[in-house]
Structures are given as structure tokens and as C-alpha cells.
Amino acid sequence: KQKYPDAQIIDQGKWAGGFHRPSIVLPTDELFEKTGSLYYTEIKRLYGSDIKYFGGDPFHEGGQTGGIDLTIAGRNIQQLMQRHFPASTWVLQAWSGNPKPAMLAGLDKKHTLIQDLFGENRSVWEDEKGFGGFPFTWNIVSNFGSKEGMYGRLDRMMKEPRRAFEAYRNSFAGVGTMPEGNLDNPVVYDLVYSLPWMNGNENIRSYIKKYPVYRYGKYNMAAQKAWELFLQTVYATSSSSQEGATESLFCARPSFNIKSVSSWGTRRIEYDAILFEKAVGCLLDASEDFKSRSSYLFDLVD
């Protein structure tokens, strides 16, 4: 704004109550063309010209759209992208009301991919009627803010992608994960990335029956029982929505009045804690067989 006082630059307000969002140069302004071209030229210089995907959500989790023709804005953003990288795809996140239908109206479906993020809790693809025929992927976040804890709505994760695929075969483009942390809950990622190879007849009980055998290397009755109980507790699909694992008070900053560990976390336990304790006991009972297996020790520590 200081260097280009005549340019159409719109302030985007604040995010999460205090952080200043970056301002937006209107895509109809000549400054957008100039700075955008500089950006893509530098990208090409640094990374080459064989780039297939560009992320970028102008109004992710808020922002001011007043005074912006979203259809024209979207079209201009994508056309500049295509001019510099003709084979590329603009990847947009379906989250918090975005991408807005008015913006999608200006885009070329062949060069757009929408990621439906929060599939473990919501069916945005269904609410948005398959995003009007735009290619989309079904994804989970599962791990918000790299929360530590066993968590995963496995039954829903198994059923929802199949439902989305059956409803929108022509535009359903696959499954994925969008975690804000990793090295946790291996079973979640194993399941989601196994889905494309399943024929649709499997159910979560048959899956969880096979899982400990190849996770630990051989059959063990106690381990089998443990995972059956995990499926009924920490990995069950509860009726309420939550952003990642139930948090432990031990992870909170010291206080006399702790209501949550992280801003949007929960301390609420949705499952039967006594049944979970029984599951942990079963997993411990398998230690003689698996005490030298890193996968078993990893799960045991969790």
C-alpha cells in the first residue's frame, strides 16, 4: 500500500481474533498481473517448469470478499497460472465455506482440484452436491495441531469415501490425508491409503481383524482382542464432532483453570474408559511375542 498507493489492495482483517491476515491485490488490478508474473517467473527459475499443482486459497478461514467480483477474480488467478504453467492444476481446500460457488463459476474444471478436508467428521462433498462437477478428493485431517493421543473414526473413514465415489463417479478423484502433524495413529493412515485397493465389500471389523497380524508380524490372540476393543473405544466413530484426539491435561500450560489444552481441543472422553483400560491390558499380554517389535512398542507407548 505504501509503494503502490493507487493499486486496488483490500485489507483482509484479522484471523482467529488477533493475527493480521495479508492484504489482497484485486486480480483485476494491473499490479496483480505484474506481481503474479514475477512470482511465477521466480518459481520457474527455482524449481523448473514441470510443476503440476499450485495450492492457494485466497479466503481460507475468513477474509473480506466485499467489493471483489469472485468469478472474475478466480478466472484471472487461474488464467495467469495457466499462462505460466499451462499443464498445472489449481488445488483448493473445501473448508469453512470455501471455495465459494461464485469463485468456482470462473474456473476451468480441467485445471482445478478441490480437497474436501474434514471427511472424518463432515460430508461437505454431499452438502455442496459434489462441488458442481469439479474434480474432488475425500480427505481427513485427523491430527489437528499435532495433538498427541490415540484417535480416529475408523468406521466412518472406511464408509464415506465409497459413498462419495458412488454418488459422483465422474468427478471423484481419490482419497488423501491433510494432517497438521504425523508420527501418530498409524492405523488411520494405513486404512485411508488402503481404501483405493478395496473392492467395497470390506467392513471395519474384518479390516481390524487383519491389521494386528501384519502390524506385528504374526497372529496373537491378546493383540487381536486389544484391537477389537480399540475399535470400540479410541477408534470408534462417536456421535459428536471433534478436532483430533482428546487432549491430556499433562500437555496443558500450568493454570488453576484449565478448560482446554489447545484453543479448539477437547478434554471430553467419548468412549468407555474402563473398556479402553481392558484393551491396554490385552495389548500388554501380547508382550512376550512382540517385545522386540518396534511397531508393537510404538503402539504400547501410545
PDB file of C-alpha atoms in Angstrom:
ATOM      1  CA  LYS A   1       0.000   0.000   0.000  1.00  0.00           C
ATOM      2  CA  GLN A   2       2.906   2.316   0.646  1.00  0.00           C
ATOM      3  CA  LYS A   3       4.711   1.550  -2.599  1.00  0.00           C
ATOM      4  CA  TYR A   4       1.573   1.356  -4.767  1.00  0.00           C
ATOM      5  CA  PRO A   5      -0.969   3.766  -3.252  1.00  0.00           C
ATOM      6  CA  ASP A   6      -3.097   3.771  -6.408  1.00  0.00           C
ATOM      7  CA  ALA A   7      -3.433  -0.014  -6.592  1.00  0.00           C
ATOM      8  CA  GLN A   8      -6.625  -1.777  -5.522  1.00  0.00           C
ATOM      9  CA  ILE A   9      -5.454  -3.505  -2.361  1.00  0.00           C
ATOM     10  CA  ILE A  10      -8.095  -4.805   0.052  1.00  0.00           C
ATOM     11  CA  ASP A  11      -7.342  -5.326   3.726  1.00  0.00           C
ATOM     12  CA  GLN A  12      -8.350  -8.800   4.898  1.00  0.00           C
ATOM     13  CA  GLY A  13      -8.845  -8.091   8.593  1.00  0.00           C
ATOM     14  CA  LYS A  14      -7.802 -10.480  11.310  1.00  0.00           C
ATOM     15  CA  TRP A  15      -7.652 -14.238  11.719  1.00  0.00           C
ATOM     16  CA  ALA A  16      -8.522 -16.070  14.967  1.00  0.00           C
ATOM     17  CA  GLY A  17      -9.132 -12.850  16.833  1.00  0.00           C
ATOM     18  CA  GLY A  18      -5.703 -11.269  16.637  1.00  0.00           C
ATOM     19  CA  PHE A  19      -3.446 -12.202  13.735  1.00  0.00           C
ATOM     20  CA  HIS A  20      -3.405  -9.824  10.771  1.00  0.00           C
ATOM     21  CA  ARG A  21      -4.250 -11.526   7.503  1.00  0.00           C
ATOM     22  CA  PRO A  22      -2.254 -10.480   4.416  1.00  0.00           C
ATOM     23  CA  SER A  23      -3.987  -7.934   2.191  1.00  0.00           C
ATOM     24  CA  ILE A  24      -5.146  -8.903  -1.284  1.00  0.00           C
ATOM     25  CA  VAL A  25      -4.344  -7.181  -4.568  1.00  0.00           C
ATOM     26  CA  LEU A  26      -7.506  -7.350  -6.656  1.00  0.00           C
ATOM     27  CA  PRO A  27      -6.915  -9.816  -9.517  1.00  0.00           C
ATOM     28  CA  THR A  28      -8.418  -7.224 -11.861  1.00  0.00           C
ATOM     29  CA  ASP A  29      -5.696  -4.675 -11.000  1.00  0.00           C
ATOM     30  CA  GLU A  30      -2.650  -4.367 -13.276  1.00  0.00           C
ATOM     31  CA  LEU A  31      -0.442  -4.789 -10.199  1.00  0.00           C
ATOM     32  CA  PHE A  32      -1.777  -8.347  -9.850  1.00  0.00           C
ATOM     33  CA  GLU A  33      -0.580  -9.203 -13.345  1.00  0.00           C
ATOM     34  CA  LYS A  34       2.819  -7.662 -12.630  1.00  0.00           C
ATOM     35  CA  THR A  35       3.475  -9.276  -9.242  1.00  0.00           C
ATOM     36  CA  GLY A  36       1.904 -12.588 -10.275  1.00  0.00           C
ATOM     37  CA  SER A  37       4.150 -12.828 -13.325  1.00  0.00           C
ATOM     38  CA  LEU A  38       7.203 -12.066 -11.185  1.00  0.00           C
ATOM     39  CA  TYR A  39       6.153 -14.794  -8.767  1.00  0.00           C
ATOM     40  CA  TYR A  40       5.758 -17.466 -11.444  1.00  0.00           C
ATOM     41  CA  THR A  41       8.997 -16.413 -13.143  1.00  0.00           C
ATOM     42  CA  GLU A  42      10.874 -16.908  -9.873  1.00  0.00           C
ATOM     43  CA  ILE A  43       9.121 -20.235  -9.246  1.00  0.00           C
ATOM     44  CA  LYS A  44      10.224 -21.407 -12.677  1.00  0.00           C
ATOM     45  CA  ARG A  45      13.793 -20.233 -12.055  1.00  0.00           C
ATOM     46  CA  LEU A  46      13.984 -22.027  -8.706  1.00  0.00           C
ATOM     47  CA  TYR A  47      12.018 -25.206  -9.395  1.00  0.00           C
ATOM     48  CA  GLY A  48      11.720 -25.584 -13.142  1.00  0.00           C
ATOM     49  CA  SER A  49       8.711 -25.517 -15.426  1.00  0.00           C
ATOM     50  CA  ASP A  50       7.368 -29.034 -14.795  1.00  0.00           C
ATOM     51  CA  ILE A  51       5.096 -28.127 -11.872  1.00  0.00           C
ATOM     52  CA  LYS A  52       1.693 -29.786 -11.897  1.00  0.00           C
ATOM     53  CA  TYR A  53      -0.058 -28.381  -8.816  1.00  0.00           C
ATOM     54  CA  PHE A  54      -0.353 -24.992  -7.130  1.00  0.00           C
ATOM     55  CA  GLY A  55      -2.086 -24.513  -3.783  1.00  0.00           C
ATOM     56  CA  GLY A  56      -3.546 -21.202  -2.714  1.00  0.00           C
ATOM     57  CA  ASP A  57      -6.839 -20.285  -1.048  1.00  0.00           C
ATOM     58  CA  PRO A  58      -7.484 -16.527  -1.148  1.00  0.00           C
ATOM     59  CA  PHE A  59     -10.146 -16.556   1.588  1.00  0.00           C
ATOM     60  CA  HIS A  60      -9.140 -19.502   3.743  1.00  0.00           C
ATOM     61  CA  GLU A  61     -10.831 -19.287   7.175  1.00  0.00           C
ATOM     62  CA  GLY A  62     -12.280 -15.849   6.611  1.00  0.00           C
ATOM     63  CA  GLY A  63     -11.165 -12.720   4.822  1.00  0.00           C
ATOM     64  CA  GLN A  64     -13.096  -9.849   3.243  1.00  0.00           C
ATOM     65  CA  THR A  65     -14.796 -10.501  -0.092  1.00  0.00           C
ATOM     66  CA  GLY A  66     -16.767  -7.235  -0.236  1.00  0.00           C
ATOM     67  CA  GLY A  67     -16.039  -5.289  -3.394  1.00  0.00           C
ATOM     68  CA  ILE A  68     -14.498  -8.315  -5.115  1.00  0.00           C
ATOM     69  CA  ASP A  69     -16.146  -9.995  -8.100  1.00  0.00           C
ATOM     70  CA  LEU A  70     -15.218 -13.548  -7.113  1.00  0.00           C
ATOM     71  CA  THR A  71     -15.989 -15.053 -10.511  1.00  0.00           C
ATOM     72  CA  ILE A  72     -13.689 -12.654 -12.331  1.00  0.00           C
ATOM     73  CA  ALA A  73     -11.078 -12.890  -9.546  1.00  0.00           C
ATOM     74  CA  GLY A  74     -10.967 -16.680  -9.752  1.00  0.00           C
ATOM     75  CA  ARG A  75     -10.789 -16.624 -13.530  1.00  0.00           C
ATOM     76  CA  ASN A  76      -7.922 -14.116 -13.542  1.00  0.00           C
ATOM     77  CA  ILE A  77      -5.950 -16.048 -10.918  1.00  0.00           C
ATOM     78  CA  GLN A  78      -6.256 -19.287 -12.846  1.00  0.00           C
ATOM     79  CA  GLN A  79      -5.606 -17.765 -16.269  1.00  0.00           C
ATOM     80  CA  LEU A  80      -2.344 -16.192 -15.062  1.00  0.00           C
ATOM     81  CA  MET A  81      -1.356 -19.538 -13.564  1.00  0.00           C
ATOM     82  CA  GLN A  82      -2.132 -21.298 -16.853  1.00  0.00           C
ATOM     83  CA  ARG A  83      -0.237 -18.742 -18.882  1.00  0.00           C
ATOM     84  CA  HIS A  84       2.958 -19.539 -16.988  1.00  0.00           C
ATOM     85  CA  PHE A  85       2.286 -23.237 -16.271  1.00  0.00           C
ATOM     86  CA  PRO A  86      -0.184 -24.480 -18.931  1.00  0.00           C
ATOM     87  CA  ALA A  87      -0.452 -28.053 -17.585  1.00  0.00           C
ATOM     88  CA  SER A  88      -0.932 -27.085 -13.940  1.00  0.00           C
ATOM     89  CA  THR A  89      -3.897 -27.597 -11.601  1.00  0.00           C
ATOM     90  CA  TRP A  90      -5.128 -25.131  -9.001  1.00  0.00           C
ATOM     91  CA  VAL A  91      -5.726 -27.025  -5.736  1.00  0.00           C
ATOM     92  CA  LEU A  92      -8.400 -25.523  -3.450  1.00  0.00           C
ATOM     93  CA  GLN A  93      -9.430 -26.603   0.045  1.00  0.00           C
ATOM     94  CA  ALA A  94     -13.098 -27.170   0.861  1.00  0.00           C
ATOM     95  CA  TRP A  95     -13.119 -25.638   4.319  1.00  0.00           C
ATOM     96  CA  SER A  96     -15.162 -23.003   6.185  1.00  0.00           C
ATOM     97  CA  GLY A  97     -17.404 -22.163   3.253  1.00  0.00           C
ATOM     98  CA  ASN A  98     -14.646 -22.098   0.644  1.00  0.00           C
ATOM     99  CA  PRO A  99     -14.154 -22.339  -2.230  1.00  0.00           C
ATOM    100  CA  LYS A 100     -17.197 -20.134  -2.782  1.00  0.00           C
ATOM    101  CA  PRO A 101     -19.509 -21.105  -5.668  1.00  0.00           C
ATOM    102  CA  ALA A 102     -19.070 -17.640  -7.189  1.00  0.00           C
ATOM    103  CA  MET A 103     -15.310 -18.219  -7.471  1.00  0.00           C
ATOM    104  CA  LEU A 104     -15.727 -21.715  -8.887  1.00  0.00           C
ATOM    105  CA  ALA A 105     -18.006 -20.257 -11.570  1.00  0.00           C
ATOM    106  CA  GLY A 106     -14.971 -18.595 -13.144  1.00  0.00           C
ATOM    107  CA  LEU A 107     -12.705 -21.649 -13.146  1.00  0.00           C
ATOM    108  CA  ASP A 108     -11.842 -24.309 -15.698  1.00  0.00           C
ATOM    109  CA  LYS A 109     -12.735 -27.702 -14.221  1.00  0.00           C
ATOM    110  CA  LYS A 110      -9.948 -29.422 -16.156  1.00  0.00           C
ATOM    111  CA  HIS A 111      -7.363 -27.386 -14.241  1.00  0.00           C
ATOM    112  CA  THR A 112      -8.954 -27.408 -10.783  1.00  0.00           C
ATOM    113  CA  LEU A 113      -8.901 -29.900  -7.899  1.00  0.00           C
ATOM    114  CA  ILE A 114     -10.904 -29.479  -4.691  1.00  0.00           C
ATOM    115  CA  GLN A 115      -9.781 -31.182  -1.492  1.00  0.00           C
ATOM    116  CA  ASP A 116     -12.683 -31.942   0.854  1.00  0.00           C
ATOM    117  CA  LEU A 117     -10.647 -31.795   4.064  1.00  0.00           C
ATOM    118  CA  PHE A 118     -12.598 -32.892   7.125  1.00  0.00           C
ATOM    119  CA  GLY A 119     -14.081 -36.158   5.893  1.00  0.00           C
ATOM    120  CA  GLU A 120     -13.762 -37.889   9.264  1.00  0.00           C
ATOM    121  CA  ASN A 121     -16.416 -35.518  10.624  1.00  0.00           C
ATOM    122  CA  ARG A 122     -18.282 -33.801   7.789  1.00  0.00           C
ATOM    123  CA  SER A 123     -19.590 -34.558   4.307  1.00  0.00           C
ATOM    124  CA  VAL A 124     -19.010 -31.234   2.567  1.00  0.00           C
ATOM    125  CA  TRP A 125     -18.961 -33.010  -0.800  1.00  0.00           C
ATOM    126  CA  GLU A 126     -22.569 -34.020  -0.147  1.00  0.00           C
ATOM    127  CA  ASP A 127     -23.689 -30.610   1.128  1.00  0.00           C
ATOM    128  CA  GLU A 128     -22.144 -28.948  -1.936  1.00  0.00           C
ATOM    129  CA  LYS A 129     -23.642 -31.525  -4.314  1.00  0.00           C
ATOM    130  CA  GLY A 130     -20.303 -32.809  -5.489  1.00  0.00           C
ATOM    131  CA  PHE A 131     -18.919 -29.280  -5.974  1.00  0.00           C
ATOM    132  CA  GLY A 132     -20.837 -28.880  -9.191  1.00  0.00           C
ATOM    133  CA  GLY A 133     -18.845 -31.466 -11.107  1.00  0.00           C
ATOM    134  CA  PHE A 134     -15.373 -30.195 -10.193  1.00  0.00           C
ATOM    135  CA  PRO A 135     -12.845 -32.976  -9.521  1.00  0.00           C
ATOM    136  CA  PHE A 136     -12.522 -33.525  -5.765  1.00  0.00           C
ATOM    137  CA  THR A 137     -10.721 -35.748  -3.287  1.00  0.00           C
ATOM    138  CA  TRP A 138     -12.021 -37.044   0.052  1.00  0.00           C
ATOM    139  CA  ASN A 139      -9.560 -36.342   2.869  1.00  0.00           C
ATOM    140  CA  ILE A 140      -9.120 -36.434   6.614  1.00  0.00           C
ATOM    141  CA  VAL A 141      -7.265 -34.001   8.861  1.00  0.00           C
ATOM    142  CA  SER A 142      -7.449 -36.263  11.920  1.00  0.00           C
ATOM    143  CA  ASN A 143      -4.418 -34.694  13.600  1.00  0.00           C
ATOM    144  CA  PHE A 144      -5.099 -31.052  14.444  1.00  0.00           C
ATOM    145  CA  GLY A 145      -2.140 -29.098  15.804  1.00  0.00           C
ATOM    146  CA  SER A 146      -0.073 -32.294  16.113  1.00  0.00           C
ATOM    147  CA  LYS A 147      -2.129 -33.394  19.136  1.00  0.00           C
ATOM    148  CA  GLU A 148      -0.790 -36.472  20.903  1.00  0.00           C
ATOM    149  CA  GLY A 149      -3.357 -39.176  21.543  1.00  0.00           C
ATOM    150  CA  MET A 150      -4.974 -42.265  20.050  1.00  0.00           C
ATOM    151  CA  TYR A 151      -7.827 -41.139  17.838  1.00  0.00           C
ATOM    152  CA  GLY A 152      -9.545 -41.978  14.592  1.00  0.00           C
ATOM    153  CA  ARG A 153     -13.133 -42.513  13.430  1.00  0.00           C
ATOM    154  CA  LEU A 154     -12.248 -45.668  11.518  1.00  0.00           C
ATOM    155  CA  ASP A 155     -15.714 -46.900  10.591  1.00  0.00           C
ATOM    156  CA  ARG A 156     -16.628 -43.567   9.046  1.00  0.00           C
ATOM    157  CA  MET A 157     -13.273 -43.348   7.276  1.00  0.00           C
ATOM    158  CA  MET A 158     -13.962 -46.673   5.637  1.00  0.00           C
ATOM    159  CA  LYS A 159     -17.536 -45.921   4.539  1.00  0.00           C
ATOM    160  CA  GLU A 160     -17.540 -42.253   3.491  1.00  0.00           C
ATOM    161  CA  PRO A 161     -15.125 -42.346   0.523  1.00  0.00           C
ATOM    162  CA  ARG A 162     -17.067 -45.215  -1.002  1.00  0.00           C
ATOM    163  CA  ARG A 163     -20.292 -43.252  -0.574  1.00  0.00           C
ATOM    164  CA  ALA A 164     -18.747 -40.189  -2.231  1.00  0.00           C
ATOM    165  CA  PHE A 165     -17.396 -42.311  -5.073  1.00  0.00           C
ATOM    166  CA  GLU A 166     -20.761 -43.977  -5.703  1.00  0.00           C
ATOM    167  CA  ALA A 167     -22.519 -40.600  -5.779  1.00  0.00           C
ATOM    168  CA  TYR A 168     -20.019 -38.783  -8.024  1.00  0.00           C
ATOM    169  CA  ARG A 169     -18.054 -41.336 -10.009  1.00  0.00           C
ATOM    170  CA  ASN A 170     -17.224 -38.911 -12.804  1.00  0.00           C
ATOM    171  CA  SER A 171     -15.605 -36.288 -10.568  1.00  0.00           C
ATOM    172  CA  PHE A 172     -14.391 -38.244  -7.535  1.00  0.00           C
ATOM    173  CA  ALA A 173     -10.593 -38.089  -7.798  1.00  0.00           C
ATOM    174  CA  GLY A 174      -9.318 -40.110  -4.837  1.00  0.00           C
ATOM    175  CA  VAL A 175      -8.557 -40.058  -1.121  1.00  0.00           C
ATOM    176  CA  GLY A 176      -5.892 -38.377   0.962  1.00  0.00           C
ATOM    177  CA  THR A 177      -4.804 -37.103   4.356  1.00  0.00           C
ATOM    178  CA  MET A 178      -4.179 -33.492   5.385  1.00  0.00           C
ATOM    179  CA  PRO A 179      -2.713 -33.840   8.907  1.00  0.00           C
ATOM    180  CA  GLU A 180      -1.227 -30.993  10.920  1.00  0.00           C
ATOM    181  CA  GLY A 181       1.231 -33.466  12.435  1.00  0.00           C
ATOM    182  CA  ASN A 182       2.342 -37.046  11.886  1.00  0.00           C
ATOM    183  CA  LEU A 183       4.044 -39.999  13.584  1.00  0.00           C
ATOM    184  CA  ASP A 184       0.791 -40.774  15.365  1.00  0.00           C
ATOM    185  CA  ASN A 185      -2.101 -43.204  14.876  1.00  0.00           C
ATOM    186  CA  PRO A 186      -0.526 -45.390  12.146  1.00  0.00           C
ATOM    187  CA  VAL A 187      -3.753 -47.353  11.763  1.00  0.00           C
ATOM    188  CA  VAL A 188      -5.542 -44.244  10.453  1.00  0.00           C
ATOM    189  CA  TYR A 189      -3.106 -43.667   7.600  1.00  0.00           C
ATOM    190  CA  ASP A 190      -2.893 -47.367   6.844  1.00  0.00           C
ATOM    191  CA  LEU A 191      -6.663 -47.545   6.460  1.00  0.00           C
ATOM    192  CA  VAL A 192      -7.121 -44.410   4.369  1.00  0.00           C
ATOM    193  CA  TYR A 193      -4.328 -45.299   1.935  1.00  0.00           C
ATOM    194  CA  SER A 194      -5.629 -48.860   1.643  1.00  0.00           C
ATOM    195  CA  LEU A 195      -9.101 -47.705   0.588  1.00  0.00           C
ATOM    196  CA  PRO A 196      -8.386 -47.344  -3.160  1.00  0.00           C
ATOM    197  CA  TRP A 197      -7.406 -51.026  -3.303  1.00  0.00           C
ATOM    198  CA  MET A 198     -10.536 -52.315  -1.543  1.00  0.00           C
ATOM    199  CA  ASN A 199     -13.458 -53.660  -3.537  1.00  0.00           C
ATOM    200  CA  GLY A 200     -16.190 -52.095  -1.415  1.00  0.00           C
ATOM    201  CA  ASN A 201     -17.265 -55.287   0.339  1.00  0.00           C
ATOM    202  CA  GLU A 202     -14.921 -54.954   3.314  1.00  0.00           C
ATOM    203  CA  ASN A 203     -16.084 -53.669   6.674  1.00  0.00           C
ATOM    204  CA  ILE A 204     -14.101 -52.168   9.511  1.00  0.00           C
ATOM    205  CA  ARG A 205     -14.345 -55.282  11.675  1.00  0.00           C
ATOM    206  CA  SER A 206     -12.772 -57.508   9.035  1.00  0.00           C
ATOM    207  CA  TYR A 207     -10.080 -54.875   8.458  1.00  0.00           C
ATOM    208  CA  ILE A 208      -9.207 -54.566  12.154  1.00  0.00           C
ATOM    209  CA  LYS A 209      -9.049 -58.352  12.410  1.00  0.00           C
ATOM    210  CA  LYS A 210      -6.237 -58.455   9.843  1.00  0.00           C
ATOM    211  CA  TYR A 211      -4.449 -55.299  10.990  1.00  0.00           C
ATOM    212  CA  PRO A 212      -2.512 -56.557  14.086  1.00  0.00           C
ATOM    213  CA  VAL A 213      -1.302 -59.632  12.202  1.00  0.00           C
ATOM    214  CA  TYR A 214       0.665 -57.627   9.661  1.00  0.00           C
ATOM    215  CA  ARG A 215       1.313 -54.729  12.042  1.00  0.00           C
ATOM    216  CA  TYR A 216       3.173 -57.027  14.477  1.00  0.00           C
ATOM    217  CA  GLY A 217       4.151 -59.881  12.181  1.00  0.00           C
ATOM    218  CA  LYS A 218       2.001 -62.782  13.342  1.00  0.00           C
ATOM    219  CA  TYR A 219      -1.269 -63.758  14.981  1.00  0.00           C
ATOM    220  CA  ASN A 220      -1.628 -63.260  18.738  1.00  0.00           C
ATOM    221  CA  MET A 221      -4.962 -63.707  20.481  1.00  0.00           C
ATOM    222  CA  ALA A 222      -4.360 -60.972  23.082  1.00  0.00           C
ATOM    223  CA  ALA A 223      -3.329 -58.460  20.425  1.00  0.00           C
ATOM    224  CA  GLN A 224      -6.413 -59.338  18.376  1.00  0.00           C
ATOM    225  CA  LYS A 225      -8.638 -58.733  21.380  1.00  0.00           C
ATOM    226  CA  ALA A 226      -6.875 -55.446  22.144  1.00  0.00           C
ATOM    227  CA  TRP A 227      -7.572 -54.083  18.670  1.00  0.00           C
ATOM    228  CA  GLU A 228     -11.187 -55.219  18.742  1.00  0.00           C
ATOM    229  CA  LEU A 229     -11.574 -53.159  21.929  1.00  0.00           C
ATOM    230  CA  PHE A 230      -9.643 -50.200  20.500  1.00  0.00           C
ATOM    231  CA  LEU A 231     -12.163 -50.173  17.665  1.00  0.00           C
ATOM    232  CA  GLN A 232     -14.943 -49.853  20.253  1.00  0.00           C
ATOM    233  CA  THR A 233     -13.191 -47.071  22.184  1.00  0.00           C
ATOM    234  CA  VAL A 234     -10.468 -44.674  20.927  1.00  0.00           C
ATOM    235  CA  TYR A 235     -11.025 -45.575  17.267  1.00  0.00           C
ATOM    236  CA  ALA A 236     -14.820 -45.618  17.379  1.00  0.00           C
ATOM    237  CA  THR A 237     -16.993 -43.241  15.381  1.00  0.00           C
ATOM    238  CA  SER A 238     -18.692 -41.154  18.059  1.00  0.00           C
ATOM    239  CA  SER A 239     -21.802 -39.045  17.558  1.00  0.00           C
ATOM    240  CA  SER A 240     -20.098 -35.714  18.246  1.00  0.00           C
ATOM    241  CA  SER A 241     -17.500 -33.932  16.157  1.00  0.00           C
ATOM    242  CA  GLN A 242     -14.070 -33.053  17.494  1.00  0.00           C
ATOM    243  CA  GLU A 243     -10.790 -31.799  16.060  1.00  0.00           C
ATOM    244  CA  GLY A 244      -8.342 -34.605  16.707  1.00  0.00           C
ATOM    245  CA  ALA A 245      -7.532 -36.625  19.791  1.00  0.00           C
ATOM    246  CA  THR A 246      -8.949 -35.949  23.239  1.00  0.00           C
ATOM    247  CA  GLU A 247      -6.195 -33.997  24.973  1.00  0.00           C
ATOM    248  CA  SER A 248      -4.380 -34.737  28.198  1.00  0.00           C
ATOM    249  CA  LEU A 249      -4.171 -32.144  30.957  1.00  0.00           C
ATOM    250  CA  PHE A 250      -0.497 -33.031  31.290  1.00  0.00           C
ATOM    251  CA  CYS A 251       0.058 -31.275  27.953  1.00  0.00           C
ATOM    252  CA  ALA A 252      -1.513 -28.003  29.103  1.00  0.00           C
ATOM    253  CA  ARG A 253       0.270 -24.860  30.229  1.00  0.00           C
ATOM    254  CA  PRO A 254       0.169 -24.648  34.037  1.00  0.00           C
ATOM    255  CA  SER A 255      -3.008 -22.981  35.285  1.00  0.00           C
ATOM    256  CA  PHE A 256      -5.618 -23.245  38.031  1.00  0.00           C
ATOM    257  CA  ASN A 257      -8.417 -23.016  35.479  1.00  0.00           C
ATOM    258  CA  ILE A 258      -7.731 -25.331  32.560  1.00  0.00           C
ATOM    259  CA  LYS A 259     -10.708 -25.645  30.214  1.00  0.00           C
ATOM    260  CA  SER A 260      -8.790 -26.939  27.217  1.00  0.00           C
ATOM    261  CA  VAL A 261      -5.212 -27.774  26.329  1.00  0.00           C
ATOM    262  CA  SER A 262      -5.230 -26.090  22.905  1.00  0.00           C
ATOM    263  CA  SER A 263      -7.559 -23.403  21.557  1.00  0.00           C
ATOM    264  CA  TRP A 264     -10.037 -25.744  19.894  1.00  0.00           C
ATOM    265  CA  GLY A 265      -9.142 -29.001  21.617  1.00  0.00           C
ATOM    266  CA  THR A 266     -11.354 -31.080  23.877  1.00  0.00           C
ATOM    267  CA  ARG A 267     -10.826 -32.943  27.155  1.00  0.00           C
ATOM    268  CA  ARG A 268     -14.124 -34.766  26.702  1.00  0.00           C
ATOM    269  CA  ILE A 269     -13.804 -38.556  26.534  1.00  0.00           C
ATOM    270  CA  GLU A 270     -16.411 -40.043  24.194  1.00  0.00           C
ATOM    271  CA  TYR A 271     -15.601 -43.692  24.842  1.00  0.00           C
ATOM    272  CA  ASP A 272     -15.783 -46.177  27.718  1.00  0.00           C
ATOM    273  CA  ALA A 273     -12.504 -45.570  29.595  1.00  0.00           C
ATOM    274  CA  ILE A 274     -12.840 -48.825  31.569  1.00  0.00           C
ATOM    275  CA  LEU A 275     -13.162 -50.794  28.340  1.00  0.00           C
ATOM    276  CA  PHE A 276     -10.127 -48.964  26.973  1.00  0.00           C
ATOM    277  CA  GLU A 277      -8.144 -49.909  30.094  1.00  0.00           C
ATOM    278  CA  LYS A 278      -9.066 -53.528  29.398  1.00  0.00           C
ATOM    279  CA  ALA A 279      -7.778 -53.138  25.819  1.00  0.00           C
ATOM    280  CA  VAL A 280      -4.435 -51.813  27.077  1.00  0.00           C
ATOM    281  CA  GLY A 281      -4.191 -54.841  29.383  1.00  0.00           C
ATOM    282  CA  CYS A 282      -4.729 -57.141  26.418  1.00  0.00           C
ATOM    283  CA  LEU A 283      -2.015 -55.373  24.443  1.00  0.00           C
ATOM    284  CA  LEU A 284       0.368 -55.787  27.392  1.00  0.00           C
ATOM    285  CA  ASP A 285      -0.456 -59.504  27.479  1.00  0.00           C
ATOM    286  CA  ALA A 286       0.998 -59.803  23.967  1.00  0.00           C
ATOM    287  CA  SER A 287       4.399 -58.502  25.037  1.00  0.00           C
ATOM    288  CA  GLU A 288       6.107 -61.895  25.192  1.00  0.00           C
ATOM    289  CA  ASP A 289       5.537 -62.371  21.471  1.00  0.00           C
ATOM    290  CA  PHE A 290       6.233 -58.805  20.372  1.00  0.00           C
ATOM    291  CA  LYS A 291       8.589 -57.167  22.878  1.00  0.00           C
ATOM    292  CA  SER A 292      11.286 -56.797  20.204  1.00  0.00           C
ATOM    293  CA  ARG A 293       8.920 -55.429  17.525  1.00  0.00           C
ATOM    294  CA  SER A 294       9.176 -51.644  17.085  1.00  0.00           C
ATOM    295  CA  SER A 295       5.612 -51.432  15.766  1.00  0.00           C
ATOM    296  CA  TYR A 296       4.266 -53.117  18.895  1.00  0.00           C
ATOM    297  CA  LEU A 297       6.368 -50.931  21.220  1.00  0.00           C
ATOM    298  CA  PHE A 298       5.223 -47.803  19.377  1.00  0.00           C
ATOM    299  CA  ASP A 299       1.550 -48.715  19.913  1.00  0.00           C
ATOM    300  CA  LEU A 300       2.162 -49.735  23.502  1.00  0.00           C
ATOM    301  CA  VAL A 301       3.760 -46.377  24.331  1.00  0.00           C
ATOM    302  CA  ASP A 302       0.859 -44.538  22.686  1.00  0.00           C
TER     303      ASP A 302
END
